[in-house]
Amino acid sequence: MEPCGHCIFSNKQCHYGRGSAQLHGHADEQTSDGQIVDESAPAVHVHALSATPQQVSVPLMGPRTPSVLFRRTGHVSDAQLTVPRSGVITTSLDQETSTIVERNDIGNASQESTISLNKSRVFGKSHWTNSTLELQKTAAVLNPEDEHAIGNEDLARLKWEIGSLLQMCKSLSKAIKSHQTSMPRCDSQAYPSIAKIIVDQMVCLYATRFESAFRILHIPSFWREYEMYWSGPTETETILRLKVQLVTALGMSICPPTMDTPDLYSTARQWLYAAQDWLAGPMKKSCITIAGLQVQCLLVLARQALALGGDLVWISMGTVTRTAMQMGLHRDPSHFKRMGVLEAEVRRRLWATVLELNVQAALDAGVPPTISCDDFDTEAPSNFNDEDIDNQGEALPAHSITVVTESSLQRFLFQCLRPRLEVARIMNGITSVPSEDRYNDYIALTTSIVNACRGLGAYINNTNSPDTALFHRNFADLLLRRFILQIHRPLVGQTRTNPLYYYSRKMSLDAAMAILSPVSRNTEFAHLVLLGAGLFKNRMIHASLAVASELLMEIKEQAPLGHHLLTADVSAYRKILTEALKEGIRQSAERIRLGETNVKLHMKLSMALCQSEMAGESSSLTHHLVQSAKKSLEQSYATILERAASEGVEIEPWERGRTFEDVERTDFDPESFSMLSDFNLDDLFFLPPEFNTHVT
């Protein structure tokens, strides 16, 4: 049996078992030389086999056509892979040997794919709590029963202090949340508490930023309603008031508060509560209208942008989707002969928005989408600018598809819906079982989405300001690229036993690096993803965990070479990963400053960084890992304490100077330290039975 490309590069014995590979003749066919990895992504290479698919794709809204070819390239040699219809996979190294990976071995991947029940919630395979093996191994040193802590009083004390810090962070975070929810709700008839000039700015931010990917409003019509609202705010209908408030709140989510407007977020949260109360009240006919559906969509988006229950929007999307279908938005307006042009276009745009919100929420929740492309016949929105249509039922001719309009980006995302729905379905479907044929589908779906990421720029309106265009690009790229990361990240661990999955390792890392640090950054979008929850929060979690896992795998694979014998390429690659991990830690700390109450992610990433910095120094690794966890929690606690004071949360004097001795010393139970009742990180302290490797 010949070694794989990674082992040739590392000059060590191949660790892939003979049960999963056999010798075979030359590869049947070679692929072309072109790569399709997004050119805007950082040039990151997995030393093993840097696999990328051939440029084949599934139709975006048509029938799926599985890809049958992809190739692998490495730093030293090229390995080419063919997936013939016969059901075996053959590779060639330097045209000399090849390896067969049997179909049933690929199917074994499903055995390690898990779902988890976290309190009352089921997390499917696309949920980020799955597939964190490398970090679980690192965090396992915090287990009070770890072999290193037994008989080591200093280490046991450190672990107890970590438990105390976690409890202190949890208590303080609960106090902040209790303070926020106990604040008096906005009187629906109250006069606006924010000056109109500020509201004007926030509404403009919403209209020029969010109304690119999510077309919810016809902007000229909304501006008329907006002026009507300000002519008599206390006399305006509730549904219009809620619409204006939610639009303003979304604008606030990308505008950091200043000294002149310190209470923006507090006010915005109260508006969201008011909208939620209105929707939760007795069923009203006004809810089942275009305006009512607009309020629902705005609320779902605002809850994620302002991190107010944004991790549970999948539940709310059930109501939104069914409301839209009850109103017939899943049927194309051409079926309704008397419908005007403006109403028809608003319905198409709203339906496309509902579908986009739906597939994003399904991916985050780890559940299969509740709708498929066979459940609707509504066409993509027409290629109009808003000013091309009015409320008189008249419209100018639609622009050519080559002309970029205010609807172009949503039209593009709508055309890219099918592969993303398929990713969410095969990741979280009950009957989804990885196999050779299924992995071919993964490749084909990935190719389609990567091609979409590459072609995204053609649908960005460059007549906008540079900041606006960058926001649109960053936003749409996230809505697409995160599906690549989440379909491949759970399969990265399979590279230990099957070289086929190096393709997943490559694509997972490339997507993570591009998501974590976009080449062209926009400050407004950067603020949004650090403040928000839901898809904005999961973006950072998935990407940072993928980078941390790759770094730890790289260290483990290169360990036999010795820390001082690493080649220049390996050292440079590790430096890239280390810098990316530091960026993830920075973003995690910033999220805590802006309101995130989950401190465990920052702790895990800090431990991963410590392990990478201690590579080759195994004698005191466990002690340094525990120290890094403690330092992370101390920083997070100080940040949460500062935020509590700034929000006016009453803190007892003893809380400010609280020490570990103030916490009753009892037996440390790791399971008692979950940070949120509605959102809990994966188990930090215990490994699955089949993985009992300890850090030394």
XYZ file of C-alpha atoms in Angstrom:
696
model
C 0.000 0.000 0.000
C 1.404 3.395 -1.032
C 1.397 6.314 1.412
C -0.941 9.238 0.887
C 0.281 12.622 -0.283
C 0.357 14.048 3.228
C 2.627 11.288 4.482
C 4.934 11.683 1.468
C 5.160 15.387 2.287
C 5.790 14.669 5.975
C 8.185 11.793 5.245
C 6.453 9.484 7.683
C 4.521 6.243 7.615
C 0.964 6.423 6.330
C -1.565 5.930 9.115
C -4.558 5.084 6.937
C -5.658 1.528 7.659
C -5.583 -1.116 4.988
C -9.243 -1.698 5.639
C -10.085 1.520 3.896
C -7.683 1.437 0.959
C -6.186 -1.053 -1.456
C -3.685 -0.943 -4.285
C -5.027 -0.406 -7.736
C -3.895 0.560 -11.209
C -3.516 3.998 -12.660
C -6.305 6.504 -12.406
C -8.829 6.158 -15.173
C -9.043 9.834 -16.003
C -7.440 13.077 -15.045
C -9.224 16.312 -14.412
C -8.428 19.734 -15.762
C -6.037 22.089 -14.059
C -8.411 24.895 -13.134
C -9.284 25.635 -9.537
C -12.520 27.270 -8.522
C -11.641 28.368 -5.019
C -12.838 31.915 -4.556
C -10.094 34.287 -5.616
C -11.064 36.715 -2.881
C -10.396 34.178 -0.147
C -7.015 34.043 1.591
C -4.535 31.681 -0.029
C -4.662 28.942 2.585
C -3.446 25.437 1.804
C -3.783 22.232 3.737
C -0.373 20.568 3.613
C -1.936 17.191 3.097
C -3.815 17.291 -0.174
C -5.292 20.608 -1.167
C -8.345 19.331 -2.969
C -10.590 21.382 -5.174
C -13.319 20.240 -7.542
C -13.325 20.568 -11.279
C -15.527 23.330 -12.596
C -18.772 21.443 -12.724
C -21.903 22.511 -10.947
C -25.514 21.726 -10.297
C -28.110 24.014 -11.842
C -29.043 26.625 -9.288
C -32.799 26.266 -9.629
C -32.956 23.226 -11.908
C -32.451 19.482 -11.455
C -29.363 18.398 -9.556
C -26.525 16.868 -11.574
C -23.865 15.287 -9.349
C -20.273 16.124 -10.038
C -18.102 13.123 -10.771
C -14.648 14.631 -10.810
C -12.433 16.618 -8.553
C -8.708 16.865 -8.131
C -6.230 17.181 -5.303
C -3.082 19.291 -5.429
C -0.255 19.398 -2.909
C 2.862 21.460 -2.326
C 5.189 18.660 -3.449
C 3.172 16.542 -5.859
C -0.192 16.433 -7.558
C -2.660 13.696 -6.765
C -5.645 13.355 -9.048
C -8.909 11.757 -8.120
C -11.598 10.195 -10.270
C -15.026 9.130 -9.062
C -16.342 6.732 -11.708
C -19.915 5.564 -11.873
C -18.883 2.064 -10.825
C -18.739 3.206 -7.234
C -14.999 3.175 -6.508
C -12.630 6.095 -6.179
C -9.146 5.948 -7.671
C -6.221 8.277 -7.101
C -2.831 8.603 -8.716
C 0.385 10.010 -7.307
C 2.910 11.148 -9.936
C 1.281 8.715 -12.408
C 2.719 5.722 -10.520
C 0.207 4.241 -8.096
C -3.419 4.563 -7.116
C -5.695 3.739 -4.228
C -9.259 2.479 -4.089
C -11.612 3.685 -1.382
C -14.563 1.346 -1.176
C -18.123 2.620 -1.018
C -18.853 0.981 2.327
C -15.876 2.726 3.933
C -17.241 6.108 2.947
C -20.559 5.099 4.419
C -18.851 4.643 7.767
C -18.684 8.409 8.017
C -22.314 8.380 9.061
C -21.497 6.390 12.164
C -19.726 9.368 13.706
C -22.314 11.907 12.586
C -24.386 12.768 15.610
C -27.229 14.870 16.790
C -27.297 16.176 20.328
C -30.126 16.885 22.729
C -29.256 20.014 24.690
C -31.835 20.384 27.436
C -35.034 20.710 25.388
C -33.446 21.378 21.991
C -32.149 18.991 19.351
C -29.047 20.135 17.492
C -28.596 18.506 14.096
C -25.426 17.900 12.134
C -25.215 21.431 10.747
C -25.404 22.929 14.239
C -22.028 24.186 15.382
C -21.970 22.134 18.606
C -21.169 19.040 16.565
C -17.769 18.074 15.163
C -15.494 19.809 17.661
C -13.372 16.784 18.521
C -9.993 18.513 18.520
C -11.228 21.239 20.859
C -12.950 18.685 23.068
C -9.616 16.971 23.499
C -7.992 20.253 24.475
C -10.767 21.245 26.891
C -10.847 17.761 28.415
C -7.986 18.816 30.693
C -10.562 20.865 32.641
C -12.319 17.688 33.703
C -11.896 17.523 37.494
C -11.353 13.782 37.173
C -8.614 14.172 34.588
C -5.602 12.039 35.453
C -3.355 15.111 35.674
C -5.479 16.700 38.432
C -5.534 13.651 40.678
C -3.011 14.209 43.448
C -2.044 17.643 42.091
C -3.476 20.182 44.513
C -2.382 23.257 42.533
C -3.981 21.983 39.339
C -7.144 20.959 41.158
C -7.336 24.433 42.680
C -6.980 26.064 39.261
C -9.827 23.972 37.910
C -12.020 24.904 40.847
C -11.244 28.589 40.230
C -12.296 28.120 36.610
C -15.582 26.653 37.796
C -16.067 29.580 40.148
C -15.354 32.070 37.372
C -17.845 30.369 35.093
C -20.478 30.578 37.814
C -19.705 34.247 38.439
C -19.981 35.048 34.719
C -23.250 33.161 34.553
C -24.747 34.973 37.540
C -23.743 38.393 36.268
C -25.037 37.648 32.763
C -28.374 36.577 34.217
C -28.565 39.847 36.131
C -28.018 41.811 32.913
C -30.663 39.847 31.031
C -33.102 40.224 33.917
C -32.511 43.972 33.937
C -33.118 44.225 30.193
C -36.347 42.231 30.250
C -37.680 44.019 33.352
C -37.490 47.461 31.771
C -40.929 48.953 31.044
C -42.172 48.178 27.565
C -42.673 51.015 25.112
C -46.153 52.507 25.122
C -47.434 51.862 21.617
C -49.012 55.317 21.634
C -45.938 57.126 22.984
C -44.253 59.860 21.003
C -40.878 58.813 19.571
C -38.099 59.137 22.145
C -35.360 59.657 19.539
C -34.908 62.826 17.495
C -36.188 62.635 13.930
C -32.800 63.544 12.461
C -31.301 60.423 14.051
C -34.217 58.247 12.970
C -33.822 59.581 9.421
C -30.214 58.423 9.404
C -31.113 54.970 10.733
C -33.867 54.494 8.163
C -31.477 55.482 5.369
C -28.952 52.941 6.653
C -31.579 50.218 6.598
C -32.860 51.121 3.139
C -29.403 51.232 1.565
C -27.902 48.217 3.386
C -30.411 45.538 4.349
C -32.764 46.116 1.409
C -30.228 44.538 -0.896
C -30.392 40.874 0.079
C -33.714 41.072 1.926
C -36.284 42.996 -0.111
C -39.100 43.593 2.350
C -40.291 47.087 1.479
C -40.976 49.100 -1.653
C -38.791 52.014 -0.608
C -40.688 54.918 -2.294
C -43.952 53.673 -0.771
C -42.317 53.312 2.622
C -40.936 56.862 2.518
C -44.469 58.145 1.946
C -45.679 56.101 4.928
C -42.736 57.364 6.951
C -43.648 61.012 6.370
C -47.255 60.187 7.246
C -46.033 58.668 10.505
C -44.105 61.782 11.496
C -47.053 64.030 10.727
C -48.851 62.452 13.690
C -46.888 59.730 15.479
C -49.386 59.293 18.305
C -52.282 58.878 15.874
C -50.645 56.489 13.416
C -51.911 52.932 13.072
C -50.002 50.434 15.184
C -48.804 48.382 12.228
C -47.179 51.406 10.562
C -45.587 52.504 13.833
C -44.102 49.042 14.314
C -42.792 49.012 10.772
C -41.033 52.351 11.242
C -39.608 51.310 14.601
C -38.271 47.982 13.315
C -36.678 49.630 10.288
C -35.049 52.174 12.598
C -33.847 49.411 14.929
C -32.204 47.569 12.044
C -30.404 50.747 11.048
C -29.150 51.050 14.623
C -27.626 47.566 14.451
C -24.941 48.749 12.036
C -24.365 52.112 13.705
C -22.327 51.972 16.941
C -23.810 54.206 19.671
C -22.086 57.527 20.265
C -21.839 59.728 23.330
C -24.897 61.605 22.046
C -26.992 58.449 21.637
C -25.961 56.040 24.430
C -29.373 54.388 24.756
C -29.952 53.454 21.123
C -29.784 49.701 21.674
C -31.950 49.848 24.778
C -34.627 51.739 22.866
C -34.360 49.396 19.893
C -34.817 46.351 22.144
C -37.993 47.864 23.563
C -39.342 48.341 20.047
C -38.669 44.682 19.310
C -40.521 43.671 22.463
C -43.466 45.850 21.410
C -43.612 44.223 17.963
C -43.381 40.756 19.503
C -46.200 41.562 21.933
C -48.392 42.799 19.090
C -47.816 39.667 17.028
C -48.342 37.415 20.055
C -51.677 39.005 20.904
C -55.088 37.799 19.745
C -55.023 36.906 16.060
C -55.892 39.917 13.970
C -56.712 40.123 10.295
C -54.134 42.893 10.010
C -51.440 40.266 10.670
C -52.414 38.377 7.523
C -51.689 41.268 5.181
C -48.670 42.439 3.247
C -47.952 45.011 5.969
C -48.351 42.367 8.676
C -45.979 39.997 6.896
C -43.485 42.832 6.457
C -43.544 43.397 10.221
C -42.921 39.685 10.816
C -39.952 39.599 8.427
C -38.491 42.796 9.861
C -38.817 41.393 13.370
C -37.060 38.113 12.501
C -34.198 40.037 10.913
C -34.030 42.578 13.756
C -33.970 39.876 16.435
C -30.839 38.476 14.818
C -29.232 41.856 14.138
C -29.765 43.064 17.725
C -29.261 39.675 19.423
C -32.687 39.506 21.025
C -33.699 35.859 20.881
C -31.936 35.600 17.549
C -30.834 32.026 18.197
C -34.461 30.855 18.230
C -35.730 32.457 15.026
C -36.250 29.058 13.401
C -39.350 28.650 15.572
C -40.706 32.031 14.510
C -39.970 31.283 10.864
C -42.604 28.553 10.987
C -45.263 31.195 11.560
C -43.776 33.537 8.974
C -43.629 30.846 6.283
C -47.151 29.631 6.933
C -48.509 33.164 6.970
C -46.899 33.787 3.579
C -48.319 30.559 2.158
C -51.758 31.274 3.612
C -51.615 34.564 1.722
C -50.667 32.710 -1.455
C -47.173 34.132 -1.818
C -45.907 30.698 -2.817
C -47.980 30.982 -6.014
C -46.702 33.313 -8.688
C -48.727 36.535 -9.068
C -49.328 35.630 -12.721
C -52.049 33.304 -11.419
C -53.950 36.319 -10.073
C -55.080 38.209 -13.148
C -56.290 41.403 -11.495
C -53.170 41.996 -9.434
C -51.249 45.212 -10.090
C -47.562 45.328 -10.960
C -46.474 46.878 -7.652
C -48.370 44.368 -5.535
C -47.073 41.488 -7.648
C -43.461 42.599 -7.267
C -43.797 43.183 -3.528
C -45.205 39.670 -3.169
C -42.339 38.130 -5.169
C -39.777 40.046 -3.126
C -41.402 39.094 0.161
C -41.546 35.422 -0.815
C -37.862 35.444 -1.768
C -37.108 37.054 1.607
C -39.122 34.412 3.473
C -37.232 31.637 1.661
C -33.862 33.241 2.436
C -34.669 33.704 6.115
C -36.000 30.141 6.224
C -32.952 28.383 4.802
C -30.568 30.429 6.959
C -32.529 29.639 10.129
C -32.714 25.929 9.259
C -28.950 25.732 8.879
C -28.367 27.438 12.224
C -30.915 25.332 14.091
C -29.617 22.070 12.649
C -33.004 21.025 11.276
C -34.152 20.190 7.741
C -35.891 23.036 5.908
C -39.665 22.826 5.932
C -40.031 23.859 2.309
C -38.554 22.688 -0.972
C -38.396 24.100 -4.471
C -41.327 21.851 -5.399
C -43.585 23.658 -2.931
C -43.815 26.943 -4.814
C -43.910 28.309 -8.333
C -43.311 31.969 -7.547
C -40.764 33.413 -9.934
C -37.788 35.521 -8.941
C -38.507 39.240 -8.522
C -38.388 41.151 -11.782
C -35.302 43.206 -12.577
C -36.821 46.539 -11.548
C -35.548 49.500 -9.616
C -38.104 50.645 -7.075
C -38.697 53.882 -8.946
C -39.669 51.858 -12.043
C -42.947 50.792 -10.425
C -45.527 52.817 -8.535
C -48.749 52.299 -6.651
C -50.827 53.213 -9.689
C -50.265 49.759 -11.143
C -47.986 50.963 -13.898
C -44.382 49.975 -14.541
C -41.587 50.567 -16.973
C -40.298 47.533 -18.877
C -38.040 45.314 -16.772
C -34.328 45.830 -17.307
C -32.151 43.289 -19.055
C -30.616 40.703 -16.727
C -27.209 42.226 -17.506
C -28.284 45.536 -15.952
C -27.663 45.773 -12.208
C -30.699 47.112 -10.359
C -31.873 47.375 -6.760
C -33.380 43.905 -7.170
C -30.358 42.203 -8.751
C -28.789 40.878 -5.568
C -31.997 39.336 -4.273
C -32.659 37.825 -7.695
C -29.178 36.283 -7.611
C -29.641 34.831 -4.120
C -33.012 33.438 -5.190
C -31.366 31.671 -8.120
C -28.793 30.217 -5.685
C -31.466 28.879 -3.357
C -31.694 25.270 -4.558
C -28.149 24.131 -3.649
C -28.400 25.787 -0.246
C -31.747 24.181 0.507
C -30.195 20.878 -0.501
C -27.233 21.424 1.833
C -29.546 22.071 4.776
C -31.654 19.037 3.855
C -28.871 16.495 3.439
C -27.053 17.782 6.513
C -30.048 17.495 8.818
C -32.353 14.997 7.134
C -33.136 11.912 9.213
C -32.439 9.514 6.344
C -29.326 11.294 5.065
C -26.429 8.812 5.065
C -22.984 9.748 3.712
C -21.952 7.518 0.823
C -19.856 7.761 -2.305
C -22.833 9.000 -4.286
C -23.785 11.412 -1.521
C -20.244 12.760 -1.332
C -20.385 13.403 -5.068
C -23.448 15.508 -4.326
C -21.475 17.383 -1.672
C -18.859 18.197 -4.288
C -21.413 19.307 -6.853
C -23.275 21.473 -4.340
C -20.021 22.997 -3.155
C -19.006 23.773 -6.719
C -22.280 25.587 -7.369
C -22.020 27.687 -4.233
C -18.330 28.512 -4.757
C -19.088 29.562 -8.324
C -21.873 31.752 -6.961
C -19.450 33.385 -4.521
C -17.067 34.080 -7.390
C -19.801 35.577 -9.566
C -21.302 37.678 -6.814
C -19.570 40.882 -7.840
C -21.535 41.097 -11.083
C -24.729 41.674 -9.082
C -23.419 44.409 -6.789
C -24.541 47.893 -7.761
C -21.250 49.765 -8.060
C -23.051 53.067 -8.524
C -23.604 53.043 -4.770
C -21.021 54.448 -2.389
C -17.984 52.200 -1.762
C -19.180 51.487 1.796
C -22.613 50.441 0.562
C -21.212 48.178 -2.150
C -18.820 46.535 0.329
C -21.651 45.939 2.792
C -23.720 44.284 0.053
C -20.799 42.067 -0.981
C -19.919 41.024 2.580
C -23.556 40.341 3.437
C -24.350 38.264 0.353
C -21.049 36.390 0.566
C -21.898 35.341 4.123
C -25.367 34.149 3.105
C -23.729 31.886 0.509
C -20.326 30.837 1.817
C -21.427 29.668 5.262
C -23.144 26.699 3.586
C -19.775 25.510 2.264
C -18.271 25.663 5.736
C -21.137 23.898 7.437
C -21.472 21.048 4.971
C -17.762 20.189 5.151
C -16.723 20.967 8.726
C -18.415 17.874 10.235
C -16.463 15.693 7.781
C -13.016 17.082 8.546
C -12.403 14.502 11.257
C -12.774 11.718 8.681
C -9.359 12.600 7.254
C -7.830 10.512 10.026
C -8.985 7.312 8.330
C -9.921 8.277 4.781
C -7.879 10.586 2.511
C -10.987 11.279 0.423
C -12.118 13.771 3.025
C -9.125 16.046 2.577
C -11.351 17.816 0.077
C -13.721 18.657 2.946
C -10.792 19.762 5.064
C -9.583 22.102 2.336
C -13.000 23.597 1.586
C -13.887 23.957 5.266
C -10.724 25.894 6.015
C -10.915 28.105 2.917
C -14.508 29.056 3.749
C -13.676 29.665 7.411
C -10.771 31.968 6.588
C -12.817 33.979 4.092
C -15.736 34.308 6.526
C -13.629 35.215 9.531
C -11.563 37.846 7.725
C -13.092 39.065 4.442
C -10.519 40.485 2.060
C -12.552 43.672 1.632
C -13.842 44.674 5.040
C -16.725 47.001 5.737
C -16.883 48.560 9.198
C -20.689 48.589 9.294
C -20.921 44.915 8.428
C -18.122 44.092 10.879
C -20.113 45.773 13.648
C -23.286 43.920 12.655
C -21.724 40.463 12.840
C -20.089 41.236 16.201
C -23.320 42.529 17.706
C -25.840 40.154 16.174
C -27.051 36.646 16.954
C -28.441 33.908 14.734
C -26.662 33.755 11.392
C -24.349 36.618 12.413
C -23.227 34.874 15.596
C -22.941 31.409 14.075
C -20.737 32.817 11.335
C -17.979 33.560 13.826
C -18.468 30.374 15.850
C -18.259 27.995 12.883
C -15.325 29.835 11.315
C -13.230 30.174 14.478
C -13.815 26.557 15.495
C -12.814 25.389 12.021
C -9.568 27.363 12.189
C -8.797 26.166 15.724
C -9.473 22.545 14.787
C -7.232 22.775 11.722
C -4.417 24.270 13.782
C -4.631 21.513 16.390
C -4.787 18.815 13.713
C -1.764 20.331 12.001
C 0.219 20.298 15.241
C -0.703 16.685 15.909
C 0.186 15.549 12.387
C 3.554 17.300 12.429
C 4.443 16.189 15.966
C 6.563 13.184 14.815
C 8.829 15.590 12.918
C 9.715 17.474 16.053
C 9.011 21.143 16.711
C 12.504 22.230 15.650
C 12.489 20.266 12.385
C 9.483 21.936 10.760
C 9.991 23.113 7.196
C 9.581 26.749 6.236
C 6.285 25.961 4.471
C 4.858 24.229 7.534
C 5.961 27.042 9.843
C 4.439 29.678 7.538
C 1.208 27.719 7.286
C 1.001 27.370 11.062
C 1.613 31.101 11.430
C -1.320 31.845 9.113
C -3.576 29.620 11.194
C -2.332 31.155 14.440
C -3.055 34.684 13.229
C -6.534 33.613 12.114
C -7.179 32.043 15.517
C -6.087 35.255 17.238
C -8.585 37.113 15.066
C -11.295 34.700 16.209
C -10.348 35.336 19.840
C -10.444 39.086 19.233
C -13.903 38.881 17.692
C -15.139 36.682 20.527
C -13.900 39.211 23.101
C -15.538 42.052 21.177
C -18.830 40.158 21.080
C -18.706 39.829 24.872
C -18.115 43.571 25.142
C -21.133 44.249 22.932
C -23.472 41.994 24.895
C -22.640 38.333 24.304
C -23.079 36.367 27.544
C -21.363 33.207 26.357
C -17.778 33.113 27.604
C -16.932 29.486 26.896
C -16.082 29.965 23.231
C -13.465 32.579 24.082
C -12.050 30.181 26.659
C -11.842 27.263 24.231
C -10.173 29.336 21.531
C -7.685 30.688 24.070
C -6.833 27.141 25.122
C -6.331 26.131 21.495
C -3.977 29.071 20.988
C -2.061 28.099 24.118
C -1.693 24.537 22.881
C -0.328 25.757 19.552
C 2.169 28.043 21.281
C 3.252 25.199 23.560
C 3.847 22.764 20.703
C 6.882 20.682 21.535
C 6.710 21.553 25.256
C 4.640 18.650 26.565
C 5.975 18.564 30.124
C 3.804 21.429 31.410
C 1.135 21.646 28.718
C -1.796 20.733 30.955
C -0.925 23.410 33.508
C -0.570 26.078 30.810
C -3.884 25.083 29.216
C -5.708 25.458 32.520
C -3.977 28.787 33.160
C -5.065 30.062 29.734
C -8.662 29.074 30.497
C -8.544 30.955 33.798
C -7.030 34.060 32.195
C -9.714 34.052 29.492
C -12.520 33.847 32.049
C -11.005 36.615 34.172
C -10.931 38.902 31.132
C -14.494 37.983 30.189
C -15.785 38.548 33.721
C -14.180 41.996 33.855
C -15.795 42.864 30.518
C -19.247 41.679 31.617
C -18.887 43.582 34.901
C -18.055 46.776 33.015
C -21.030 46.293 30.700
C -23.371 45.685 33.630
C -22.303 48.978 35.180
C -22.766 50.855 31.894
C -26.312 49.498 31.509
C -27.287 50.520 35.022
C -27.536 47.014 36.417
C -27.498 47.118 40.198
C -24.407 45.302 41.406
C -23.795 44.612 45.057
C -20.545 46.133 46.359
C -19.219 42.688 47.208
C -19.791 41.629 43.596
C -17.312 44.213 42.322
C -14.503 42.846 44.429
C -15.633 39.270 44.435
C -12.964 36.604 44.831
C -12.911 32.863 44.580
C -13.127 32.589 48.371
C -16.572 34.219 48.227
C -17.926 31.199 46.349
C -18.822 28.227 48.479
C -16.339 25.475 47.718
C -18.289 22.399 46.770
C -17.652 19.481 44.493
C -17.167 20.928 41.018
C -19.870 19.773 38.628
C -19.027 20.852 35.043
C -22.604 20.339 33.849
C -23.830 23.076 36.224
C -21.995 25.782 34.352
C -24.123 26.352 31.251
C -24.153 29.984 30.307
C -27.652 30.436 28.955
C -30.888 28.640 29.563
C -31.786 28.896 25.888
C -28.386 28.465 24.278
C -25.659 26.230 25.607
C -22.219 25.403 24.298
C -21.181 21.857 23.655
C -19.794 19.801 26.517
C -16.386 21.232 27.288
C -15.263 18.628 29.705
C -16.097 15.157 28.475
C -15.126 13.235 25.369
C -17.130 10.559 23.603
C -16.142 7.095 24.870
C -14.310 6.251 21.657
C -11.974 9.230 22.081
C -10.130 8.868 25.350
C -6.844 10.447 24.329
C -5.526 12.836 26.978
C -3.369 15.876 26.479
C 0.078 15.264 27.928
